[in-house]
Short mmCIF file of C-alpha atoms and ligand atoms in Angstrom, two decimals:
data_model
loop_
_atom_site.label_atom_id
_atom_site.label_comp_id
_atom_site.label_asym_id
_atom_site.label_seq_id
_atom_site.Cartn_x
_atom_site.Cartn_y
_atom_site.Cartn_z
CA MET A 1 -40.13 -20.26 -101.08
CA SER A 2 -38.69 -17.16 -99.50
CA ARG A 3 -36.54 -15.37 -102.05
CA TYR A 4 -34.23 -12.46 -101.39
CA ARG A 5 -31.94 -10.33 -103.50
CA LEU A 6 -28.36 -11.33 -102.87
CA CYS A 7 -25.76 -8.57 -103.12
CA PRO A 8 -22.29 -10.15 -103.43
CA SER A 9 -19.15 -8.02 -103.68
CA PRO A 10 -17.27 -8.34 -106.99
CA ALA A 11 -14.81 -10.79 -105.37
CA GLN A 12 -17.65 -12.85 -103.94
CA GLU A 13 -19.47 -12.78 -107.25
CA ALA A 14 -16.46 -14.44 -108.87
CA VAL A 15 -16.66 -17.25 -106.30
CA LEU A 16 -20.42 -17.64 -106.78
CA ARG A 17 -19.98 -17.84 -110.54
CA GLU A 18 -17.38 -20.55 -110.04
CA HIS A 19 -19.85 -22.49 -107.87
CA CYS A 20 -22.46 -22.12 -110.62
CA ALA A 21 -20.03 -23.31 -113.30
CA GLN A 22 -19.06 -26.38 -111.31
CA ALA A 23 -22.65 -27.25 -110.41
CA ARG A 24 -23.52 -26.93 -114.10
CA TYR A 25 -20.53 -29.06 -115.13
CA VAL A 26 -21.45 -31.87 -112.74
CA TRP A 27 -25.13 -31.69 -113.70
CA ASN A 28 -24.32 -31.88 -117.40
CA LEU A 29 -22.06 -34.89 -116.79
CA ALA A 30 -25.00 -36.62 -115.11
CA VAL A 31 -27.26 -35.71 -118.05
CA GLU A 32 -24.71 -37.15 -120.43
CA GLN A 33 -24.42 -40.41 -118.49
CA GLN A 34 -28.19 -40.71 -118.46
CA SER A 35 -28.38 -40.09 -122.20
CA TRP A 36 -26.10 -43.08 -122.86
CA TRP A 37 -28.58 -45.39 -121.28
CA ARG A 38 -30.74 -47.50 -123.59
CA PRO A 39 -33.19 -50.26 -122.74
CA GLY A 40 -31.27 -53.49 -122.25
CA ARG A 41 -28.09 -51.87 -120.99
CA THR A 42 -27.15 -51.89 -117.36
CA SER A 43 -28.68 -48.90 -115.65
CA ALA A 44 -27.01 -45.51 -115.67
CA PRO A 45 -25.08 -44.87 -112.45
CA GLY A 46 -27.25 -43.85 -109.52
CA TYR A 47 -26.54 -41.10 -107.02
CA LEU A 48 -24.13 -43.07 -104.82
CA GLU A 49 -22.12 -44.35 -107.76
CA GLN A 50 -22.01 -40.80 -109.17
CA CYS A 51 -20.70 -39.52 -105.84
CA ARG A 52 -17.85 -42.02 -106.02
CA GLN A 53 -17.14 -40.87 -109.57
CA LEU A 54 -17.19 -37.26 -108.38
CA THR A 55 -14.55 -38.04 -105.77
CA ALA A 56 -12.38 -39.55 -108.51
CA ALA A 57 -12.99 -36.57 -110.80
CA ARG A 58 -12.03 -34.14 -108.01
CA ALA A 59 -8.81 -36.06 -107.47
CA ALA A 60 -8.01 -35.75 -111.17
CA HIS A 61 -9.02 -32.12 -111.86
CA ASP A 62 -7.58 -29.16 -109.95
CA TRP A 63 -10.46 -26.97 -111.05
CA LEU A 64 -13.06 -29.24 -109.44
CA ARG A 65 -10.93 -29.89 -106.35
CA ALA A 66 -10.55 -26.15 -105.75
CA GLY A 67 -14.33 -25.79 -105.65
CA SER A 68 -16.82 -26.73 -102.99
CA GLN A 69 -17.51 -30.43 -102.70
CA MET A 70 -20.93 -29.66 -101.24
CA VAL A 71 -21.94 -27.58 -104.26
CA GLN A 72 -20.90 -30.36 -106.63
CA GLN A 73 -22.50 -33.13 -104.61
CA GLN A 74 -25.77 -31.23 -104.30
CA ALA A 75 -25.86 -30.80 -108.08
CA LEU A 76 -25.85 -34.61 -108.30
CA ARG A 77 -28.55 -34.81 -105.67
CA ASP A 78 -30.66 -32.26 -107.55
CA PHE A 79 -30.21 -34.34 -110.68
CA ALA A 80 -31.30 -37.51 -108.85
CA GLN A 81 -34.41 -35.65 -107.68
CA ALA A 82 -35.04 -34.41 -111.22
CA MET A 83 -34.96 -38.00 -112.47
CA VAL A 84 -37.42 -39.06 -109.76
CA ASN A 85 -39.73 -36.22 -110.85
CA PHE A 86 -39.31 -37.26 -114.47
CA PHE A 87 -40.30 -40.86 -113.76
CA ALA A 88 -43.24 -39.67 -111.66
CA GLY A 89 -44.47 -37.86 -114.77
CA THR A 90 -44.72 -34.43 -113.14
CA HIS A 91 -41.64 -32.98 -114.81
CA GLY A 92 -39.84 -33.27 -118.11
CA ARG A 93 -36.54 -35.07 -118.58
CA PRO A 94 -33.64 -33.19 -117.00
CA SER A 95 -31.78 -31.38 -119.75
CA TRP A 96 -28.48 -29.65 -120.35
CA ARG A 97 -27.75 -26.51 -118.42
CA LYS A 98 -26.33 -23.64 -120.36
CA ALA A 99 -23.99 -20.96 -119.12
CA GLY A 100 -25.84 -17.74 -118.41
CA ARG A 101 -29.13 -19.56 -118.08
CA ASP A 102 -30.42 -21.73 -115.22
CA GLU A 103 -27.38 -20.76 -113.17
CA GLY A 104 -27.43 -21.77 -109.54
CA PHE A 105 -26.26 -24.04 -106.77
CA ARG A 106 -27.56 -25.40 -103.52
CA ILE A 107 -26.10 -25.37 -100.03
CA VAL A 108 -27.32 -27.76 -97.35
CA ALA A 109 -26.67 -28.35 -93.66
CA VAL A 110 -27.37 -24.67 -92.99
CA LYS A 111 -27.33 -23.81 -89.29
CA PRO A 112 -29.07 -20.81 -87.68
CA ARG A 113 -25.63 -19.28 -87.09
CA HIS A 114 -25.06 -19.18 -90.86
CA VAL A 115 -27.65 -16.44 -91.27
CA ARG A 116 -27.54 -13.16 -89.37
CA ARG A 117 -29.20 -9.80 -89.50
CA LEU A 118 -27.09 -6.67 -89.78
CA SER A 119 -29.75 -3.97 -89.89
CA ARG A 120 -33.44 -3.60 -90.57
CA LYS A 121 -32.92 -4.01 -94.31
CA THR A 122 -29.76 -6.07 -94.52
CA GLY A 123 -28.78 -9.60 -93.65
CA GLU A 124 -25.79 -11.83 -94.23
CA VAL A 125 -25.54 -15.46 -95.15
CA TRP A 126 -22.51 -17.73 -94.99
CA VAL A 127 -21.62 -19.20 -98.38
CA PRO A 128 -18.80 -21.77 -98.53
CA LYS A 129 -15.62 -20.25 -100.00
CA ALA A 130 -17.31 -16.86 -100.49
CA GLY A 131 -17.77 -15.98 -96.82
CA TRP A 132 -20.50 -13.68 -95.51
CA VAL A 133 -22.60 -12.45 -98.43
CA ARG A 134 -25.14 -9.68 -97.90
CA PHE A 135 -28.75 -9.92 -98.92
CA ARG A 136 -31.78 -7.66 -98.68
CA TRP A 137 -33.80 -8.58 -95.62
CA SER A 138 -37.07 -7.85 -97.45
CA ARG A 139 -39.25 -10.07 -95.26
CA ALA A 140 -38.87 -12.46 -92.35
CA VAL A 141 -36.27 -15.16 -93.02
CA PRO A 142 -37.57 -18.65 -92.20
CA ALA A 143 -35.57 -21.17 -90.23
CA SER A 144 -34.19 -23.32 -93.00
CA ARG A 145 -31.70 -26.14 -93.45
CA SER A 146 -30.84 -25.43 -97.05
CA TYR A 147 -30.81 -22.61 -99.55
CA ARG A 148 -30.33 -22.16 -103.23
CA VAL A 149 -28.41 -19.32 -104.86
CA THR A 150 -29.38 -18.41 -108.42
CA ARG A 151 -28.37 -15.91 -111.03
CA ASP A 152 -31.04 -14.91 -113.51
CA GLY A 153 -30.56 -13.92 -117.13
CA ALA A 154 -30.54 -10.26 -116.07
CA GLY A 155 -27.48 -10.90 -113.89
CA ARG A 156 -29.33 -10.55 -110.59
CA TRP A 157 -28.45 -12.87 -107.75
CA HIS A 158 -31.11 -14.35 -105.49
CA ILE A 159 -31.09 -16.57 -102.48
CA ALA A 160 -34.05 -18.79 -101.67
CA PHE A 161 -34.31 -20.46 -98.29
CA ALA A 162 -36.11 -23.76 -98.59
CA ALA A 163 -38.83 -23.89 -96.03
CA ILE A 164 -41.96 -25.94 -96.17
CA PRO A 165 -44.70 -23.50 -95.22
CA GLU A 166 -46.84 -24.19 -92.18
CA PRO A 167 -49.97 -26.12 -93.14
CA ILE A 168 -52.98 -23.83 -93.33
CA PRO A 169 -56.09 -25.20 -91.65
CA GLY A 170 -59.12 -25.58 -93.93
CA PRO A 171 -62.56 -24.27 -92.96
CA GLY A 172 -63.57 -27.70 -91.59
CA THR A 173 -66.89 -27.76 -93.44
CA ASP A 174 -65.98 -30.59 -95.85
CA CYS A 175 -66.33 -28.28 -98.81
CA VAL A 176 -64.72 -29.48 -102.01
CA ILE A 177 -63.32 -27.51 -104.91
CA GLY A 178 -62.46 -28.84 -108.34
CA ILE A 179 -60.18 -27.02 -110.72
CA ASP A 180 -60.06 -27.52 -114.47
CA ARG A 181 -57.21 -26.09 -116.46
CA GLY A 182 -59.13 -24.81 -119.38
CA VAL A 183 -58.61 -21.93 -121.69
CA ALA A 184 -55.50 -19.91 -122.33
CA ILE A 185 -53.90 -18.92 -119.07
CA SER A 186 -56.89 -19.42 -116.84
CA ALA A 187 -58.33 -22.33 -114.91
CA ALA A 188 -61.99 -22.72 -114.01
CA MET A 189 -63.08 -23.57 -110.50
CA SER A 190 -66.22 -25.53 -109.76
CA THR A 191 -67.57 -22.46 -107.94
CA GLY A 192 -67.54 -20.68 -111.30
CA GLU A 193 -64.61 -18.46 -110.41
CA LEU A 194 -61.68 -18.20 -112.76
CA LEU A 195 -58.07 -18.56 -111.72
CA ILE A 196 -55.94 -16.45 -114.00
CA VAL A 197 -52.21 -16.93 -113.91
CA THR A 198 -50.69 -13.49 -113.61
CA GLN A 199 -48.58 -12.48 -116.55
CA LEU A 200 -47.00 -9.37 -117.95
CA SER A 201 -49.21 -6.44 -118.88
CA PRO A 202 -50.10 -6.27 -122.60
CA ALA A 203 -47.71 -3.35 -123.05
CA ARG A 204 -44.83 -5.29 -121.48
CA GLN A 205 -45.69 -8.38 -123.53
CA ARG A 206 -45.51 -6.30 -126.71
CA ARG A 207 -42.18 -4.90 -125.55
CA LEU A 208 -40.87 -8.41 -124.86
CA ARG A 209 -41.91 -9.62 -128.32
CA ARG A 210 -40.25 -6.58 -129.89
CA LEU A 211 -37.05 -7.26 -127.97
CA GLN A 212 -37.08 -10.89 -129.02
CA ARG A 213 -37.41 -9.89 -132.67
CA LYS A 214 -34.55 -7.43 -132.25
CA LEU A 215 -32.50 -10.14 -130.61
CA ALA A 216 -32.99 -12.44 -133.59
CA ARG A 217 -31.64 -9.70 -135.89
CA ALA A 218 -28.75 -8.49 -133.74
CA GLY A 219 -25.35 -9.77 -134.78
CA ARG A 220 -23.67 -12.36 -132.61
CA GLY A 221 -21.36 -10.94 -129.98
CA SER A 222 -22.36 -7.34 -130.65
CA ASP A 223 -22.88 -4.79 -127.87
CA ARG A 224 -26.39 -4.20 -129.12
CA ARG A 225 -27.19 -7.87 -128.75
CA ALA A 226 -25.96 -7.92 -125.16
CA ARG A 227 -28.08 -4.85 -124.35
CA VAL A 228 -31.22 -6.25 -125.93
CA LYS A 229 -30.66 -9.62 -124.30
CA LEU A 230 -30.37 -8.03 -120.86
CA ALA A 231 -33.54 -5.99 -121.35
CA ALA A 232 -35.48 -9.09 -122.45
CA ALA A 233 -34.11 -11.11 -119.53
CA ARG A 234 -35.25 -8.38 -117.09
CA LEU A 235 -38.78 -8.55 -118.43
CA LYS A 236 -38.81 -12.33 -118.23
CA ALA A 237 -37.49 -12.23 -114.68
CA ARG A 238 -40.28 -9.83 -113.76
CA GLU A 239 -42.81 -12.19 -115.23
CA THR A 240 -41.42 -15.12 -113.25
CA ASP A 241 -41.64 -13.07 -110.06
CA THR A 242 -45.27 -12.17 -110.60
CA ARG A 243 -46.15 -15.78 -111.34
CA LYS A 244 -44.49 -16.97 -108.15
CA ASP A 245 -46.34 -14.35 -106.10
CA TRP A 246 -49.55 -15.44 -107.76
CA ALA A 247 -48.96 -19.10 -106.84
CA GLU A 248 -48.25 -18.15 -103.21
CA GLN A 249 -51.33 -15.99 -102.80
CA THR A 250 -53.67 -18.31 -104.67
CA SER A 251 -52.53 -21.45 -102.85
CA THR A 252 -52.96 -19.76 -99.45
CA ASP A 253 -56.43 -18.58 -100.44
CA LEU A 254 -57.55 -22.02 -101.70
CA ALA A 255 -56.10 -23.88 -98.72
CA ARG A 256 -57.99 -21.56 -96.38
CA ARG A 257 -61.34 -21.69 -98.19
CA PHE A 258 -61.67 -25.37 -99.05
CA ASP A 259 -61.16 -28.64 -97.22
CA VAL A 260 -60.56 -30.82 -100.26
CA ILE A 261 -58.97 -29.48 -103.42
CA ARG A 262 -59.22 -31.69 -106.49
CA VAL A 263 -57.09 -31.10 -109.53
CA GLU A 264 -56.41 -32.98 -112.72
CA ASP A 265 -53.74 -35.62 -112.48
CA LEU A 266 -50.92 -34.10 -114.48
CA LYS A 267 -49.47 -37.46 -115.42
CA ILE A 268 -52.71 -38.48 -117.08
CA CYS A 269 -53.13 -35.03 -118.61
CA GLN A 270 -49.84 -35.41 -120.38
CA MET A 271 -51.11 -38.52 -122.10
CA THR A 272 -54.62 -37.40 -122.96
CA ARG A 273 -54.20 -33.71 -123.49
CA SER A 274 -51.90 -31.96 -125.84
CA ALA A 275 -51.86 -28.84 -127.90
CA LYS A 276 -52.93 -30.87 -130.91
CA GLY A 277 -56.02 -32.10 -129.17
CA THR A 278 -57.16 -34.63 -126.68
CA VAL A 279 -58.39 -38.16 -126.83
CA GLU A 280 -61.78 -37.04 -125.62
CA ALA A 281 -62.07 -33.70 -127.40
CA PRO A 282 -59.77 -33.35 -130.38
CA GLY A 283 -58.42 -29.91 -130.89
CA ARG A 284 -59.73 -28.30 -127.74
CA ASN A 285 -57.96 -24.98 -127.18
CA ILE A 286 -55.30 -25.66 -129.75
CA ARG A 287 -54.18 -22.09 -130.10
CA GLN A 288 -54.41 -21.19 -126.43
CA LYS A 289 -52.47 -24.22 -125.35
CA SER A 290 -49.58 -23.68 -127.66
CA GLY A 291 -46.61 -21.41 -127.34
CA LEU A 292 -46.04 -18.87 -124.65
CA ASN A 293 -49.45 -19.23 -123.03
CA ARG A 294 -48.98 -22.92 -122.57
CA GLU A 295 -45.63 -22.39 -121.00
CA ILE A 296 -47.01 -19.79 -118.60
CA LEU A 297 -49.96 -21.95 -117.73
CA ARG A 298 -47.89 -25.05 -117.21
CA SER A 299 -45.33 -23.49 -114.94
CA GLY A 300 -47.88 -21.43 -113.04
CA TRP A 301 -50.10 -24.44 -112.60
CA GLY A 302 -47.34 -26.80 -111.51
CA LEU A 303 -46.14 -24.30 -108.96
CA LEU A 304 -49.66 -23.75 -107.65
CA VAL A 305 -50.27 -27.47 -107.10
CA GLU A 306 -46.88 -27.86 -105.44
CA ARG A 307 -47.58 -25.04 -103.00
CA LEU A 308 -51.09 -26.36 -102.38
CA GLU A 309 -49.65 -29.71 -101.36
CA HIS A 310 -47.37 -27.94 -98.90
CA LYS A 311 -50.06 -25.73 -97.43
CA ALA A 312 -52.90 -28.27 -97.48
CA PRO A 313 -51.11 -31.59 -96.95
CA GLY A 314 -53.39 -34.58 -97.49
CA ARG A 315 -56.18 -32.34 -98.77
CA VAL A 316 -55.13 -32.18 -102.41
CA GLU A 317 -56.42 -34.98 -104.64
CA ARG A 318 -55.49 -35.77 -108.20
CA VAL A 319 -58.32 -36.83 -110.42
CA ASN A 320 -58.23 -38.65 -113.73
CA PRO A 321 -59.46 -35.99 -116.17
CA ALA A 322 -60.86 -38.46 -118.72
CA PHE A 323 -64.37 -37.49 -119.86
CA THR A 324 -64.61 -34.56 -117.47
CA SER A 325 -65.46 -32.34 -120.44
CA GLN A 326 -68.11 -34.72 -121.84
CA ARG A 327 -69.86 -35.67 -118.63
CA CYS A 328 -72.90 -33.73 -117.44
CA SER A 329 -72.22 -32.53 -113.93
CA ALA A 330 -75.97 -32.47 -113.20
CA CYS A 331 -77.14 -35.92 -114.38
CA GLY A 332 -73.91 -37.79 -115.10
CA HIS A 333 -74.70 -38.52 -118.74
CA VAL A 334 -71.56 -38.82 -120.85
CA ALA A 335 -71.82 -37.75 -124.49
CA ALA A 336 -69.45 -35.99 -126.84
CA GLU A 337 -72.45 -34.18 -128.38
CA SER A 338 -73.11 -32.39 -125.10
CA ARG A 339 -70.03 -30.37 -125.71
CA LYS A 340 -71.62 -27.76 -127.95
CA SER A 341 -68.58 -25.57 -128.38
CA GLN A 342 -65.37 -24.75 -126.66
CA ALA A 343 -67.23 -22.48 -124.29
CA LEU A 344 -70.61 -24.15 -123.80
CA PHE A 345 -71.76 -27.43 -122.35
CA ALA A 346 -75.41 -28.40 -122.93
CA CYS A 347 -76.44 -31.87 -121.81
CA VAL A 348 -78.23 -33.90 -124.52
CA ALA A 349 -79.97 -35.99 -121.84
CA CYS A 350 -81.27 -33.44 -119.34
CA GLY A 351 -80.77 -30.08 -121.03
CA PHE A 352 -78.48 -28.73 -118.29
CA LYS A 353 -76.38 -25.84 -119.56
CA LEU A 354 -73.16 -24.47 -118.15
CA SER A 355 -69.84 -23.01 -119.15
CA ALA A 356 -67.85 -25.98 -120.43
CA ASP A 357 -64.89 -25.30 -118.17
CA VAL A 358 -66.97 -24.92 -115.04
CA ASN A 359 -68.85 -28.12 -115.92
CA ALA A 360 -65.51 -29.93 -116.18
CA ALA A 361 -64.37 -28.39 -112.89
CA LYS A 362 -67.55 -29.67 -111.21
CA ASN A 363 -66.82 -33.17 -112.47
CA ILE A 364 -63.33 -32.90 -111.06
CA ALA A 365 -64.76 -31.65 -107.78
CA ALA A 366 -67.07 -34.69 -107.70
CA GLY A 367 -63.88 -36.75 -107.77
CA HIS A 368 -64.78 -39.22 -110.46
CA ALA A 369 -62.10 -41.80 -111.04
CA VAL A 370 -59.77 -40.49 -108.38
CA THR A 371 -56.46 -42.21 -108.81
CA ALA A 372 -54.88 -43.90 -105.86
CA ARG A 373 -51.47 -42.72 -106.97
CA GLY A 374 -48.96 -41.28 -104.57
CA GLY A 375 -50.89 -42.10 -101.45
CA PHE A 376 -53.55 -39.48 -101.94
CA ARG A 377 -56.80 -40.12 -100.20
CA VAL A 378 -59.22 -41.96 -102.44
CA ALA A 379 -62.43 -40.04 -102.88
CA GLY A 380 -65.73 -41.14 -101.44
CA PRO A 381 -68.64 -42.65 -103.34
CA VAL A 382 -68.74 -41.80 -107.00
CA ASN A 383 -72.08 -40.03 -106.74
CA ARG A 384 -71.13 -37.91 -103.77
CA GLU A 385 -71.97 -34.37 -104.72
CA PRO A 386 -69.53 -31.66 -103.84
CA GLN A 387 -70.90 -29.21 -101.31
CA LEU A 388 -70.58 -25.99 -103.12
CA ALA A 389 -72.78 -23.25 -104.37
CA LEU A 390 -74.50 -24.11 -107.61
CA LEU A 391 -74.11 -21.49 -110.23
CA PRO A 392 -76.65 -20.27 -112.70
CA ALA A 393 -76.08 -21.84 -116.08
ZN1 ZN B 401 -77.43 -33.94 -117.92
#
């Protein structure tokens, strides 16, 4: 995703905020309709039915009619996509959008003539009802047919042009990598390397926690509260930025270095793994998987896999993670006793020793129990060994 700082004039900002409010209103209506649904009732209205309802609502409400139909319709379309993601198990249930948070709208049917460059550092984009809005031309702007405008908690506007990145060719050597989301905010690769989701520096994290405590104490509606809230939102926005950069760089690197990239199937993970423990290893990483770390890991991880699938189409495989932490990657023996501790794996059958996370990553790389879900290529024979450098135990 190519994101740029958008710099609307005060008059344009008012229009953009109106777009956001209407997109949020329509989205929340869709959430409400969905929440009425219970098993046994006729299904909640789908996208087409909702579009008809939107037309009726626009006829009845001046406020909606004055706004952009495209913005409102795309909010419905986004919601429909969110429901598809929810049923696919990769995302949570779409929830209410709050003013001042998750603010944004999408514009489609963008033509090349809707984006133009003014100078080396400045560009302009056509936004319905707002006109030409300037943005910082901080890097090349991809040819794109849609964009999304967002406002973060710190009050900054961004524009993101949706563009599926060009596929990156793999090395062509059939090498396979497996990745196991293990401890805290890192994931282990079957090569023994660690993938660490970038987060705020310890000093900034402390500052963020301090601000959050202050925020809890500050009186509602006070100036102080607004100031503290803005400062906290800026830090959070910075964190989100670094995580997105991390996902871009890491996905490019992995797509270039490996031909097949195997990851845990998130849908199955949700069922077998939780902060409270897993079916196969109760209580693994309880503390690390709870709270802020879990949130960082989850969003960083989801983004990474999404970008990997764009950059390495057909080369990303989702593997059932069951027993990956109990199976010996050297001899294949499965035993809970082999898992000596959170950090160490020592096979009770053959004596093979390895970092527990790397052992799990090797099992994932070997592609055991690859699910056929979503049209991903089914892995080869179960005993096929991944071609990767073995690491010292
Ligand atoms: Zn063994």
